[in-house]
C-alpha cells in the first residue's frame, strides 16, 4: 500500500455524493456573514490610530502655539514626530493583518506572516498604543495651558507617576483584551510549526485565568470610576 | 447600473467556477474536520473567504493554485474555531466510522485512508491531499511555499506514515485496490 499510485487510486474513490450542492445554494451561501478573524487586534489598532491622529493634530497646533517657547517647543516637535512614527507603524501592521485576512498566500508565507505579526509586531504595537494615550493627554494639557498663556507642570512627581501609571494600565488592558486571540494564534502556530498539539489542552485553564484577570480589571476600572465620581462630588460641594 | 451588472457577472462566474470544483473543497473539508457540523461550518467559511478574495484574484497564479491556497489556509485557521468551542474533543463527539460490514471494500479503504490522513500534522495533511489530487511537485511547492525538494522528502515520510497507519488498521491494499 506504499505505492503512491495505489493511494491516488483509493483517493479517487472518495466521492462527495450527498454533499454536492447546486449553484443556487452556493450563491445563497455568499449572502452569509462571518466574523473577521483578527477583529480584536484590528479594533485596538483603529482606536490607537484615532488617538494618534488627535495627538498629532494637537502637537502640530502646539508647535505653533509654543513657537519660540524654548524646551517645550522641542518637546512638542518630538511628540509630533513620535506620533507620526507610531501611526506609520500602526498602518503597516494593519496592512499586514489585511493581507493575512485575504488568506491567498502560500501556506508557509502565511505562517511566517502570522509569526512576524503575533510574536513581534503586535507586541511592539501594544507598547506604542499604551504610550499614545499619555501622549494625547499631554498634548491636550499643553494645548489648554497654551490657551492660558504658559505651560507649567505644577507637581512634576505626581505628573510623572500618573503618566507611568496610565501607560502600565493601558498596556495591561490591551494585553488582557487581546489575550484570547493572541494565545489561540500562538497555540495554532506551535501546532503548525512543530506539530505540537499538546498545548491545545491548556486552553481551558488559560481561559479560566483570562476570565479571572478580566474580572480583576473590571473591578479596578469600576473602583476608579467610583473614586473619580466621589472626588468630583467632594470638589463640587 | 453598469457596476451592478458587473457585480452580478462576477458573482455568476464565481458561483459557476466553485460549482465545478466543489469536490475539491468537500474533500478538504472532510480532511480538516471531525463532525458533519464542523464540516458544514468550514465549507461555509471557505466559500466566503474565496468570495471575499475573488475580486483580488487577477490571474497572477492559476485558478486552482489560488483556490487551494485560500481553502487550505482557511482550513488551517478553522482549527481556531474548534479550539474555542471545544479544545479537547472527546472520542464520543467524533463522527463514528460506518461499520466495515456495511461498506464495500473500497469504501472501507477510503474511510481508513481519510482517517489516517487526519491523524497527520496539519501541513503534512495539506501536502498529501495535494498529491492525491494529482498535483505536480511544482504546484504543491507553489501552494505550500515548500521547495520542490522539501515536498519530495516530505511525501516520502508521509507515505511511510500512511503505510504504517493503514497496516496497523489491518488494511491491505491488494484486497481492495486494483
Short mmCIF file of N, CA and C in Angstrom, two decimals, chain A residues 26-133:
data_model
loop_
_atom_site.label_atom_id
_atom_site.label_comp_id
_atom_site.label_asym_id
_atom_site.label_seq_id
_atom_site.Cartn_x
_atom_site.Cartn_y
_atom_site.Cartn_z
N UNK A 26 -24.87 27.64 -3.48
CA UNK A 26 -23.57 28.33 -3.36
C UNK A 26 -23.81 29.84 -3.34
N UNK A 27 -24.65 30.31 -4.28
CA UNK A 27 -24.92 31.75 -4.35
C UNK A 27 -25.56 32.25 -3.06
N UNK A 28 -26.49 31.46 -2.49
CA UNK A 28 -27.15 31.94 -1.27
C UNK A 28 -26.20 31.92 -0.07
N UNK A 29 -25.21 31.02 -0.12
CA UNK A 29 -24.21 30.99 0.97
C UNK A 29 -23.40 32.28 1.01
N UNK A 30 -23.25 32.92 -0.13
CA UNK A 30 -22.42 34.12 -0.18
C UNK A 30 -23.05 35.31 0.52
N UNK A 31 -24.37 35.19 0.78
CA UNK A 31 -25.05 36.28 1.47
C UNK A 31 -24.80 36.23 2.97
N UNK A 32 -24.23 35.11 3.45
CA UNK A 32 -23.97 34.98 4.89
C UNK A 32 -22.78 35.85 5.28
N UNK A 33 -22.70 36.08 6.57
CA UNK A 33 -21.57 36.86 7.09
C UNK A 33 -20.77 36.01 8.04
N UNK A 34 -19.51 36.31 8.09
CA UNK A 34 -18.67 35.61 9.07
C UNK A 34 -17.81 36.64 9.78
N UNK A 35 -17.45 36.35 11.01
CA UNK A 35 -16.63 37.30 11.76
C UNK A 35 -15.25 37.42 11.15
N UNK A 36 -14.74 38.62 11.15
CA UNK A 36 -13.35 38.81 10.73
C UNK A 36 -12.45 38.13 11.75
N UNK A 37 -11.37 37.52 11.25
CA UNK A 37 -10.59 36.67 12.13
C UNK A 37 -9.80 37.41 13.21
N UNK A 38 -9.33 38.60 12.87
CA UNK A 38 -8.41 39.27 13.79
C UNK A 38 -9.02 40.57 14.32
N UNK A 39 -10.32 40.47 14.62
CA UNK A 39 -11.10 41.65 14.96
C UNK A 39 -10.54 42.42 16.17
N UNK A 40 -10.17 41.69 17.24
CA UNK A 40 -9.73 42.39 18.46
C UNK A 40 -8.49 43.24 18.19
N UNK A 41 -7.51 42.61 17.53
CA UNK A 41 -6.27 43.35 17.26
C UNK A 41 -6.55 44.55 16.37
N UNK A 42 -7.43 44.35 15.37
CA UNK A 42 -7.73 45.44 14.46
C UNK A 42 -8.48 46.57 15.18
N UNK A 43 -9.33 46.18 16.11
CA UNK A 43 -10.07 47.18 16.87
C UNK A 43 -9.11 48.07 17.66
N UNK A 44 -8.16 47.43 18.38
CA UNK A 44 -7.16 48.20 19.13
C UNK A 44 -6.34 49.07 18.19
N UNK A 45 -6.05 48.55 17.00
CA UNK A 45 -5.27 49.32 16.03
C UNK A 45 -6.03 50.57 15.59
N UNK A 46 -7.31 50.40 15.24
CA UNK A 46 -8.09 51.55 14.79
C UNK A 46 -8.23 52.61 15.88
N UNK A 47 -8.49 52.13 17.11
CA UNK A 47 -8.62 53.11 18.22
C UNK A 47 -7.28 53.83 18.41
N UNK A 48 -6.20 53.05 18.40
CA UNK A 48 -4.86 53.64 18.57
C UNK A 48 -4.55 54.65 17.49
N UNK A 49 -4.89 54.31 16.26
CA UNK A 49 -4.62 55.24 15.16
C UNK A 49 -5.44 56.53 15.31
N UNK A 50 -6.67 56.38 15.80
CA UNK A 50 -7.51 57.56 16.04
C UNK A 50 -6.87 58.46 17.08
N UNK A 51 -6.42 57.84 18.18
CA UNK A 51 -5.79 58.62 19.26
C UNK A 51 -4.52 59.32 18.74
N UNK A 52 -3.74 58.59 17.95
CA UNK A 52 -2.50 59.17 17.43
C UNK A 52 -2.80 60.32 16.46
N UNK A 53 -3.90 60.17 15.71
CA UNK A 53 -4.29 61.25 14.79
C UNK A 53 -4.59 62.52 15.57
N UNK A 54 -5.37 62.36 16.67
CA UNK A 54 -5.71 63.52 17.51
C UNK A 54 -4.44 64.11 18.11
N UNK A 55 -3.56 63.22 18.62
CA UNK A 55 -2.31 63.68 19.25
C UNK A 55 -1.48 64.48 18.25
N UNK A 56 -1.36 63.93 17.03
CA UNK A 56 -0.54 64.60 16.03
C UNK A 56 -1.11 65.99 15.72
N UNK A 57 -2.44 66.06 15.54
CA UNK A 57 -3.06 67.35 15.22
C UNK A 57 -2.81 68.37 16.33
N UNK A 58 -2.96 67.91 17.60
CA UNK A 58 -2.74 68.82 18.73
C UNK A 58 -1.28 69.24 18.81
N UNK A 59 -0.38 68.27 18.58
CA UNK A 59 1.06 68.59 18.66
C UNK A 59 1.47 69.60 17.59
N UNK A 60 0.89 69.43 16.39
CA UNK A 60 1.21 70.39 15.32
C UNK A 60 0.71 71.78 15.73
N UNK A 61 -0.52 71.83 16.28
CA UNK A 61 -1.06 73.12 16.72
C UNK A 61 -0.19 73.70 17.83
N UNK A 62 0.25 72.79 18.74
CA UNK A 62 1.08 73.26 19.86
C UNK A 62 2.44 73.79 19.40
N UNK A 63 3.00 73.20 18.33
CA UNK A 63 4.31 73.70 17.87
C UNK A 63 4.18 75.16 17.40
N UNK A 64 2.99 75.50 16.88
CA UNK A 64 2.78 76.91 16.51
C UNK A 64 2.52 77.75 17.77
N UNK A 65 1.72 77.14 18.66
CA UNK A 65 1.37 77.85 19.90
C UNK A 65 2.59 78.17 20.76
N UNK A 66 3.53 77.24 20.81
CA UNK A 66 4.72 77.44 21.67
C UNK A 66 5.93 77.91 20.85
N UNK A 67 5.68 78.45 19.69
CA UNK A 67 6.77 78.92 18.82
C UNK A 67 7.69 79.85 19.62
N UNK A 68 8.99 79.50 19.65
CA UNK A 68 9.95 80.34 20.39
C UNK A 68 9.87 80.13 21.89
N UNK A 69 9.17 79.07 22.30
CA UNK A 69 8.97 78.83 23.74
C UNK A 69 10.06 78.00 24.40
N UNK A 70 11.17 77.77 23.73
CA UNK A 70 12.28 77.02 24.33
C UNK A 70 12.02 75.52 24.36
N UNK A 71 12.33 74.93 25.54
CA UNK A 71 12.30 73.45 25.66
C UNK A 71 10.95 72.84 25.29
N UNK A 72 9.86 73.49 25.73
CA UNK A 72 8.53 72.90 25.48
C UNK A 72 8.23 72.79 23.98
N UNK A 73 8.80 73.73 23.20
CA UNK A 73 8.60 73.66 21.73
C UNK A 73 9.25 72.38 21.18
N UNK A 74 10.46 72.10 21.67
CA UNK A 74 11.16 70.89 21.20
C UNK A 74 10.41 69.62 21.64
N UNK A 75 9.83 69.69 22.85
CA UNK A 75 9.05 68.54 23.33
C UNK A 75 7.86 68.30 22.40
N UNK A 76 7.18 69.38 21.99
CA UNK A 76 6.01 69.25 21.10
C UNK A 76 6.41 68.69 19.74
N UNK A 77 7.55 69.17 19.22
CA UNK A 77 8.03 68.67 17.92
C UNK A 77 8.36 67.17 18.05
N UNK A 78 9.05 66.83 19.13
CA UNK A 78 9.42 65.43 19.36
C UNK A 78 8.20 64.55 19.45
N UNK A 79 7.16 65.05 20.16
CA UNK A 79 5.94 64.26 20.30
C UNK A 79 5.21 64.11 18.97
N UNK A 80 5.23 65.16 18.16
CA UNK A 80 4.58 65.07 16.84
C UNK A 80 5.29 64.02 15.98
N UNK A 81 6.62 64.02 16.04
CA UNK A 81 7.39 63.04 15.26
C UNK A 81 7.10 61.61 15.74
N UNK A 82 7.03 61.48 17.07
CA UNK A 82 6.74 60.17 17.66
C UNK A 82 5.36 59.68 17.20
N UNK A 83 4.40 60.60 17.18
CA UNK A 83 3.04 60.25 16.74
C UNK A 83 3.06 59.78 15.29
N UNK A 84 3.88 60.44 14.47
CA UNK A 84 3.97 60.04 13.05
C UNK A 84 4.57 58.64 12.94
N UNK A 85 5.66 58.41 13.68
CA UNK A 85 6.33 57.09 13.63
C UNK A 85 5.35 56.00 14.07
N UNK A 86 4.64 56.22 15.18
CA UNK A 86 3.68 55.23 15.69
C UNK A 86 2.56 55.00 14.67
N UNK A 87 2.10 56.10 14.05
CA UNK A 87 1.00 55.97 13.08
C UNK A 87 1.44 55.14 11.88
N UNK A 88 2.63 55.42 11.37
CA UNK A 88 3.13 54.67 10.21
C UNK A 88 3.25 53.19 10.56
N UNK A 89 3.78 52.93 11.76
CA UNK A 89 3.93 51.54 12.21
C UNK A 89 2.55 50.86 12.28
N UNK A 90 1.59 51.57 12.86
CA UNK A 90 0.23 51.02 13.00
C UNK A 90 -0.40 50.74 11.65
N UNK A 91 -0.22 51.66 10.69
CA UNK A 91 -0.82 51.47 9.36
C UNK A 91 -0.18 50.26 8.67
N UNK A 92 1.15 50.12 8.80
CA UNK A 92 1.84 48.97 8.18
C UNK A 92 1.33 47.66 8.81
N UNK A 93 1.14 47.68 10.12
CA UNK A 93 0.65 46.48 10.81
C UNK A 93 -0.76 46.13 10.33
N UNK A 94 -1.58 47.17 10.20
CA UNK A 94 -2.96 46.97 9.73
C UNK A 94 -2.95 46.36 8.32
N UNK A 95 -2.08 46.88 7.46
CA UNK A 95 -1.98 46.35 6.09
C UNK A 95 -1.56 44.89 6.11
N UNK A 96 -0.63 44.58 7.00
CA UNK A 96 -0.16 43.20 7.13
C UNK A 96 -1.28 42.26 7.58
N UNK A 97 -2.10 42.74 8.51
CA UNK A 97 -3.22 41.93 9.00
C UNK A 97 -4.27 41.76 7.90
N UNK A 98 -4.47 42.81 7.11
CA UNK A 98 -5.41 42.71 5.98
C UNK A 98 -4.94 41.61 5.01
N UNK A 99 -3.61 41.58 4.77
CA UNK A 99 -3.06 40.55 3.87
C UNK A 99 -3.31 39.16 4.46
N UNK A 100 -3.15 39.08 5.76
CA UNK A 100 -3.37 37.81 6.45
C UNK A 100 -4.82 37.37 6.28
N UNK A 101 -5.73 38.34 6.34
CA UNK A 101 -7.16 38.01 6.23
C UNK A 101 -7.54 37.55 4.83
N UNK A 102 -6.76 37.98 3.82
CA UNK A 102 -7.10 37.56 2.46
C UNK A 102 -6.80 36.07 2.26
N UNK A 103 -5.81 35.57 2.99
CA UNK A 103 -5.51 34.12 3.02
C UNK A 103 -5.15 33.54 1.65
N UNK A 104 -4.62 34.36 0.73
CA UNK A 104 -4.30 33.82 -0.58
C UNK A 104 -2.79 33.65 -0.81
N UNK A 105 -2.02 33.72 0.27
CA UNK A 105 -0.58 33.46 0.15
C UNK A 105 -0.34 31.97 0.27
N UNK A 106 0.90 31.56 -0.06
CA UNK A 106 1.18 30.15 0.17
C UNK A 106 1.24 29.87 1.67
N UNK A 107 1.09 28.61 2.02
CA UNK A 107 0.88 28.24 3.43
C UNK A 107 2.03 28.68 4.34
N UNK A 108 3.27 28.48 3.87
CA UNK A 108 4.41 28.83 4.72
C UNK A 108 4.59 30.33 4.85
N UNK A 109 4.33 31.06 3.75
CA UNK A 109 4.44 32.52 3.79
C UNK A 109 3.44 33.08 4.80
N UNK A 110 2.25 32.50 4.79
CA UNK A 110 1.21 32.96 5.71
C UNK A 110 1.61 32.66 7.17
N UNK A 111 2.22 31.50 7.33
CA UNK A 111 2.67 31.13 8.67
C UNK A 111 3.77 32.08 9.16
N UNK A 112 4.66 32.44 8.24
CA UNK A 112 5.73 33.39 8.58
C UNK A 112 5.13 34.75 8.94
N UNK A 113 4.11 35.15 8.15
CA UNK A 113 3.47 36.44 8.43
C UNK A 113 2.77 36.42 9.79
N UNK A 114 2.09 35.29 10.07
CA UNK A 114 1.44 35.13 11.38
C UNK A 114 2.44 35.28 12.50
N UNK A 115 3.60 34.59 12.31
CA UNK A 115 4.65 34.60 13.33
C UNK A 115 5.17 36.02 13.53
N UNK A 116 5.45 36.69 12.38
CA UNK A 116 6.01 38.05 12.44
C UNK A 116 5.03 38.97 13.16
N UNK A 117 3.75 38.85 12.82
CA UNK A 117 2.76 39.76 13.40
C UNK A 117 2.53 39.47 14.88
N UNK A 118 2.27 38.20 15.19
CA UNK A 118 1.83 37.91 16.56
C UNK A 118 2.95 37.65 17.55
N UNK A 119 4.15 37.36 17.08
CA UNK A 119 5.23 37.18 18.05
C UNK A 119 6.00 38.48 18.27
N UNK A 120 5.96 39.40 17.29
CA UNK A 120 6.80 40.59 17.45
C UNK A 120 6.01 41.89 17.26
N UNK A 121 5.39 42.01 16.07
CA UNK A 121 4.87 43.33 15.72
C UNK A 121 3.69 43.78 16.60
N UNK A 122 2.81 42.84 16.95
CA UNK A 122 1.69 43.21 17.83
C UNK A 122 2.21 43.61 19.21
N UNK A 123 3.26 42.90 19.66
CA UNK A 123 3.84 43.22 20.98
C UNK A 123 4.41 44.64 20.97
N UNK A 124 5.13 44.99 19.89
CA UNK A 124 5.69 46.35 19.79
C UNK A 124 4.56 47.38 19.71
N UNK A 125 3.53 47.06 18.90
CA UNK A 125 2.41 47.99 18.77
C UNK A 125 1.71 48.21 20.11
N UNK A 126 1.59 47.16 20.93
CA UNK A 126 0.93 47.32 22.23
C UNK A 126 1.65 48.37 23.09
N UNK A 127 2.98 48.36 23.01
CA UNK A 127 3.74 49.37 23.77
C UNK A 127 3.48 50.77 23.20
N UNK A 128 3.45 50.85 21.86
CA UNK A 128 3.21 52.15 21.23
C UNK A 128 1.83 52.68 21.58
N UNK A 129 0.85 51.78 21.51
CA UNK A 129 -0.54 52.17 21.77
C UNK A 129 -0.70 52.58 23.23
N UNK A 130 -0.01 51.87 24.13
CA UNK A 130 -0.09 52.23 25.55
C UNK A 130 0.53 53.61 25.77
N UNK A 131 1.57 53.93 24.99
CA UNK A 131 2.22 55.24 25.14
C UNK A 131 1.40 56.35 24.49
N UNK A 132 0.55 55.97 23.52
CA UNK A 132 -0.15 57.01 22.77
C UNK A 132 -1.19 57.77 23.62
N UNK A 133 -1.78 57.07 24.62
CA UNK A 133 -2.79 57.76 25.44
C UNK A 133 -2.14 58.83 26.33
#
